[in-house]
JSON list of C-alpha atoms in Angstrom, two decimals:
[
{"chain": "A", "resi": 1, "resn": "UNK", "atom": "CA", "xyz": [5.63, 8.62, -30.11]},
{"chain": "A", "resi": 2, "resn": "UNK", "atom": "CA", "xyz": [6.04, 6.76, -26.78]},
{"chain": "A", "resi": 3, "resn": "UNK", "atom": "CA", "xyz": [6.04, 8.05, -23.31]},
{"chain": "A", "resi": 4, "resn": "UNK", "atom": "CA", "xyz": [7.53, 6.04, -20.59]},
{"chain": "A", "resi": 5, "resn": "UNK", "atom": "CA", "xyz": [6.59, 7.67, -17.00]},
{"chain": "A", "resi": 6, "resn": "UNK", "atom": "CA", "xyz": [8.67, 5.83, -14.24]},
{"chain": "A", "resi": 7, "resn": "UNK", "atom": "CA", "xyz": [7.58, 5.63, -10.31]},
{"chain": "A", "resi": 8, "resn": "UNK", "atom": "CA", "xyz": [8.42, 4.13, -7.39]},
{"chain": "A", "resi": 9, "resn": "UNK", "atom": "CA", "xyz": [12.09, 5.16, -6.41]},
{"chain": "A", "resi": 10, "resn": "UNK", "atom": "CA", "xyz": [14.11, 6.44, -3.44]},
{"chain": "A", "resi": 11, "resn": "UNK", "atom": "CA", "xyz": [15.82, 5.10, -0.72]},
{"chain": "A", "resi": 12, "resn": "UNK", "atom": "CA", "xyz": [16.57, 1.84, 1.12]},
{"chain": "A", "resi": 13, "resn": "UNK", "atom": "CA", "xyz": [17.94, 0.11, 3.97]},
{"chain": "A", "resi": 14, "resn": "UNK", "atom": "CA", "xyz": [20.18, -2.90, 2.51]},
{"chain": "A", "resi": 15, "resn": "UNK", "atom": "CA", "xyz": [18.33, -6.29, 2.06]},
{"chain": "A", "resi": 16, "resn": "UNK", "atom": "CA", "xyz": [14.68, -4.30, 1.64]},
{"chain": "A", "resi": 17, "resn": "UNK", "atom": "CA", "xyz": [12.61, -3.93, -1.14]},
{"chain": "A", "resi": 18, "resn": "UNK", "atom": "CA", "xyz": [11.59, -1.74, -3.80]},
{"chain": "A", "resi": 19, "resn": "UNK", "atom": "CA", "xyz": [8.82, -1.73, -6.37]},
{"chain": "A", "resi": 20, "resn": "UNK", "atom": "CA", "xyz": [9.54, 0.21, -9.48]},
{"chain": "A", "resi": 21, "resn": "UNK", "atom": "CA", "xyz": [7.02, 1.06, -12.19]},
{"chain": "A", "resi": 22, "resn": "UNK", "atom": "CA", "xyz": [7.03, 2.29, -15.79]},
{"chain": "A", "resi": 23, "resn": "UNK", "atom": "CA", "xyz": [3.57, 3.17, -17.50]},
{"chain": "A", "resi": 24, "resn": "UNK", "atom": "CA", "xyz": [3.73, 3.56, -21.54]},
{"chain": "A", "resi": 25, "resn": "UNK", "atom": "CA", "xyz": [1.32, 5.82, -23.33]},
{"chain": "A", "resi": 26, "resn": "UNK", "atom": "CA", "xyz": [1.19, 7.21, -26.36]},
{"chain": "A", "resi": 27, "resn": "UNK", "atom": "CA", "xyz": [-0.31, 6.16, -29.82]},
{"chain": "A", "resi": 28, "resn": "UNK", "atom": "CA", "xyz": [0.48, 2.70, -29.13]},
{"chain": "A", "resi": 29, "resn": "UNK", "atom": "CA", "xyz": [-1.23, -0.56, -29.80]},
{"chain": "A", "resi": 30, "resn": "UNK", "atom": "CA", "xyz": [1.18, -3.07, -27.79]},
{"chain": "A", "resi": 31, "resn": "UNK", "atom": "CA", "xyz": [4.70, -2.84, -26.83]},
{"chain": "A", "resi": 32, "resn": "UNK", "atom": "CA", "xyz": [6.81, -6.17, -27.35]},
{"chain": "A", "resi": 33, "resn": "UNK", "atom": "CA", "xyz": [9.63, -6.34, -25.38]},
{"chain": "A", "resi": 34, "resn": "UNK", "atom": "CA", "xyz": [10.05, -3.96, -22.33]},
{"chain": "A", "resi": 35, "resn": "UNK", "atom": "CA", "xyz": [13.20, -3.67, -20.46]},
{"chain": "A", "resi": 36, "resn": "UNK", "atom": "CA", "xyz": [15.01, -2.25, -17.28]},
{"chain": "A", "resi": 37, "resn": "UNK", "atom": "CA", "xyz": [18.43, -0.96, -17.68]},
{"chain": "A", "resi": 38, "resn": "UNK", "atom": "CA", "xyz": [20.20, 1.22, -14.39]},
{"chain": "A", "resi": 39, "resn": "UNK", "atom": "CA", "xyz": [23.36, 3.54, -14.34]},
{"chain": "A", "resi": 40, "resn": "UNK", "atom": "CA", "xyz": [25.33, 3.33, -11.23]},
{"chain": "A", "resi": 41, "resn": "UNK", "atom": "CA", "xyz": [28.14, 6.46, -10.62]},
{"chain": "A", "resi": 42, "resn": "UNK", "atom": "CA", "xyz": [30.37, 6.66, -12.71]},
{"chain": "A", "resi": 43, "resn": "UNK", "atom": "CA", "xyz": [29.46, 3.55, -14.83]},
{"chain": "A", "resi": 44, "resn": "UNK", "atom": "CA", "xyz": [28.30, 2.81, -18.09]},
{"chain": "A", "resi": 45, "resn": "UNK", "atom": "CA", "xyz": [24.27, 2.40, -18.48]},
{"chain": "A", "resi": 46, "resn": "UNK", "atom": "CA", "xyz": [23.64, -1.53, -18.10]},
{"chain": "A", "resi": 47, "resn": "UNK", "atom": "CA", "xyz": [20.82, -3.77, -19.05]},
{"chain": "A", "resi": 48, "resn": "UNK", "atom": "CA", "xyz": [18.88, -5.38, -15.87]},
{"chain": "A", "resi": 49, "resn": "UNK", "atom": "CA", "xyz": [15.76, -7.65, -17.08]},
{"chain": "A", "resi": 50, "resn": "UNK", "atom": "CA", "xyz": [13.78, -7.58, -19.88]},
{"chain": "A", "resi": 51, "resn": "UNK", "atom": "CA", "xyz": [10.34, -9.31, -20.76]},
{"chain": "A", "resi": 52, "resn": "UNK", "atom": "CA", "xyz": [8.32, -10.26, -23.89]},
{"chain": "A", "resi": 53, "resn": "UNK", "atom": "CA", "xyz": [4.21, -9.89, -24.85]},
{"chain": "A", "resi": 54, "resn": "UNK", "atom": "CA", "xyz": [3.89, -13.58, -24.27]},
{"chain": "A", "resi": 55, "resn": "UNK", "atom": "CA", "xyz": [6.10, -13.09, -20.93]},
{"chain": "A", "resi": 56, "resn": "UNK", "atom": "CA", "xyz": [9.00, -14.68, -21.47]},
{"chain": "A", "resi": 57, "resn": "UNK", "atom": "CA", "xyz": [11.39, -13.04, -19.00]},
{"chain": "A", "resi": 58, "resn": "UNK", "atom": "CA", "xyz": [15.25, -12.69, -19.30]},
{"chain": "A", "resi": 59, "resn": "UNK", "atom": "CA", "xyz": [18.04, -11.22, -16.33]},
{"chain": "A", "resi": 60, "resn": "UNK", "atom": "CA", "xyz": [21.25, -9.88, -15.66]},
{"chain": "A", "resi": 61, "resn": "UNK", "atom": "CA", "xyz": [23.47, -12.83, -13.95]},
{"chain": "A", "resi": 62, "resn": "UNK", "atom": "CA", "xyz": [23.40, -10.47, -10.81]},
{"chain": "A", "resi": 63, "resn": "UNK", "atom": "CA", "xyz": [19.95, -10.06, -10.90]},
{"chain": "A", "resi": 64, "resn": "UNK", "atom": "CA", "xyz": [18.49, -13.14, -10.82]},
{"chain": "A", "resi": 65, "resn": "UNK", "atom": "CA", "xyz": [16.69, -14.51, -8.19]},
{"chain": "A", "resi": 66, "resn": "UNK", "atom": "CA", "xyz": [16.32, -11.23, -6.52]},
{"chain": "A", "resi": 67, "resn": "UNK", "atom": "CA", "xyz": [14.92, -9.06, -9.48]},
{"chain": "A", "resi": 68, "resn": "UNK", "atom": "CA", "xyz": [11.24, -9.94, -10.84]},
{"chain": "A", "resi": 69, "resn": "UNK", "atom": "CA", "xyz": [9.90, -8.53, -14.19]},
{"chain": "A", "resi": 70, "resn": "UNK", "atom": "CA", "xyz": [6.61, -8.01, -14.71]},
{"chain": "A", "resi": 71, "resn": "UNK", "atom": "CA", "xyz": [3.42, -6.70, -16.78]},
{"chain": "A", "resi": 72, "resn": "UNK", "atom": "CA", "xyz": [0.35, -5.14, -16.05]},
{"chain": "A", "resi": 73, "resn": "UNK", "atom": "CA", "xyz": [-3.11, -6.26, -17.28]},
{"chain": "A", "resi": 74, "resn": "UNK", "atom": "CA", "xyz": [-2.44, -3.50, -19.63]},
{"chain": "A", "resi": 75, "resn": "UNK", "atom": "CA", "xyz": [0.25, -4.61, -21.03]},
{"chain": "A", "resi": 76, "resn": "UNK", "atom": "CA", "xyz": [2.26, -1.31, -21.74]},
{"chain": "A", "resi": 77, "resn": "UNK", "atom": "CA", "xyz": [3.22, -1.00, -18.17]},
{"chain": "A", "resi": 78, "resn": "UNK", "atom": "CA", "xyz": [6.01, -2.28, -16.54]},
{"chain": "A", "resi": 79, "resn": "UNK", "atom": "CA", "xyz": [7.30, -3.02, -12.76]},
{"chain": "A", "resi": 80, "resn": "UNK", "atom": "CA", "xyz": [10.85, -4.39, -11.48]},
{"chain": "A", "resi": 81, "resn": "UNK", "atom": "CA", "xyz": [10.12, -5.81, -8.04]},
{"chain": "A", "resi": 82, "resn": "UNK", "atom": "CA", "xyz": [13.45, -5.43, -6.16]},
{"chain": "A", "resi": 83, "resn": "UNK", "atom": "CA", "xyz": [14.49, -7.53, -3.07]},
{"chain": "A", "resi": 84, "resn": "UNK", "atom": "CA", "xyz": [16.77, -8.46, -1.30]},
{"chain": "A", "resi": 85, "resn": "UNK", "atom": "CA", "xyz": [18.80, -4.84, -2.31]},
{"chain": "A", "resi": 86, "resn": "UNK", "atom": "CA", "xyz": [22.47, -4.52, -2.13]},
{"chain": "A", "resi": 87, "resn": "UNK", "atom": "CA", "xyz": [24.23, -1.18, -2.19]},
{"chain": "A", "resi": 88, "resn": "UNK", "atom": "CA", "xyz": [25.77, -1.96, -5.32]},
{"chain": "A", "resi": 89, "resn": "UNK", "atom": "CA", "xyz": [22.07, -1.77, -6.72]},
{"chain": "A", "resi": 90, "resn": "UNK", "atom": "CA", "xyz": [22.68, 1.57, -5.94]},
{"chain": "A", "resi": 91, "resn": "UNK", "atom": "CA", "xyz": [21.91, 3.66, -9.44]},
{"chain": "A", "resi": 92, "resn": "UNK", "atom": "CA", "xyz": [19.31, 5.73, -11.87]},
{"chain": "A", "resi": 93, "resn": "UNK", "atom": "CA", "xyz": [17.27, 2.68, -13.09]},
{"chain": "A", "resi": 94, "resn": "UNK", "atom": "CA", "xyz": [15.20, 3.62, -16.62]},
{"chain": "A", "resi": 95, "resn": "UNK", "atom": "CA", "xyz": [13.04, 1.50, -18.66]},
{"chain": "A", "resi": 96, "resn": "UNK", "atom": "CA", "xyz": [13.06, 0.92, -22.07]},
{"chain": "A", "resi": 97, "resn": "UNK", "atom": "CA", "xyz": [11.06, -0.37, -24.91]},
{"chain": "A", "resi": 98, "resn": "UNK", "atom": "CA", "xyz": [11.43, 0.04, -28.74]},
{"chain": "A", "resi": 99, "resn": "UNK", "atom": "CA", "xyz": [8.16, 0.90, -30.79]},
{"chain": "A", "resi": 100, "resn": "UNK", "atom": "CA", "xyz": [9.84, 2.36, -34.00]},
{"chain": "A", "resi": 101, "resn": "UNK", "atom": "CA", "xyz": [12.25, 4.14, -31.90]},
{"chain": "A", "resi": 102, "resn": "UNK", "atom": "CA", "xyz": [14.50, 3.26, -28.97]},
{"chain": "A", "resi": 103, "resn": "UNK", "atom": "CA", "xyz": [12.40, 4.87, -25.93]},
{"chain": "A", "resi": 104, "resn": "UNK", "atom": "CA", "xyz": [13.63, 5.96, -22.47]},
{"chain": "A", "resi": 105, "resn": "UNK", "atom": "CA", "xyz": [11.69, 6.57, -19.19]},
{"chain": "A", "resi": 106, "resn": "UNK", "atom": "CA", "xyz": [12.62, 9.31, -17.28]},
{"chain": "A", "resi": 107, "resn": "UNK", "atom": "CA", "xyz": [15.40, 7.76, -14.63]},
{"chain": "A", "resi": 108, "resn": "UNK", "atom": "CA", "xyz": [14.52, 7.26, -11.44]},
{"chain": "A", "resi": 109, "resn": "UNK", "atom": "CA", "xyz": [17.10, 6.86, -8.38]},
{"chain": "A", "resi": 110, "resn": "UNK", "atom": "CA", "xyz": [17.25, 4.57, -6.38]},
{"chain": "A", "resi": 111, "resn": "UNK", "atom": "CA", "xyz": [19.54, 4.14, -3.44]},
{"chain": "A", "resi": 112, "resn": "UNK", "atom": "CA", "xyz": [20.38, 1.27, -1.16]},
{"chain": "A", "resi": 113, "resn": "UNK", "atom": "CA", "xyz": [22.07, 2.27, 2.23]},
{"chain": "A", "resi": 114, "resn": "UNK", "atom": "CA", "xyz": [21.80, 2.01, 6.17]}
]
């Protein structure tokens, strides 16, 4: 069993930035790949960045050069530095990571507006 306990969300003036973190615990030796997804209104959950053990990163075309994935020294936790923030980032953002079973974290809002 995997928890996935998300921080770091709330609200922003367009073109700021945002630090989101995910911390995994559980009886867990290491996590592979962890991901970001987010779920804006009235749209479908999408995927936002993902990274490997070995830390091998991958984004969403409209993430990337804003978005930056990252691991702690721990390993099993997870941040999405966010700059540069759009409205349209506007959304619940969740992480993600598959140990058996797909996991969620809790959802976490985040909201870009003046």
């Amino acid at each position: 069993q995997v928890q996935l306990v998300e921080s770091g969300g709330g609200l922003v003036q367009p073109g700021g930035s945002l630090r989101r973190s995910c911390e995994a615990s559980g009886n867990i030796s290491r996590l592979y790949f962890m991901r970001w997804y987010r779920q804006a209104p009235g749209k479908e959950r999408e995927w936002v960045a993902s990274i490997a053990d070995g830390g091998r990163t991958n984004y969403a075309d409209s993430e990337k050069g804003r978005f930056t994935i990252s691991r702690g020294n721990a390993k099993n936790t997870l941040y999405l530095q966010m700059n540069s923030l759009k409205p349209e980032d506007t959304a619940v953002y969740y992480c993600n990571t598959i140990y058996g079973s797909i996991y969620w974290g809790q959802g976490t809002q985040v909201t870009v507006s003046s």
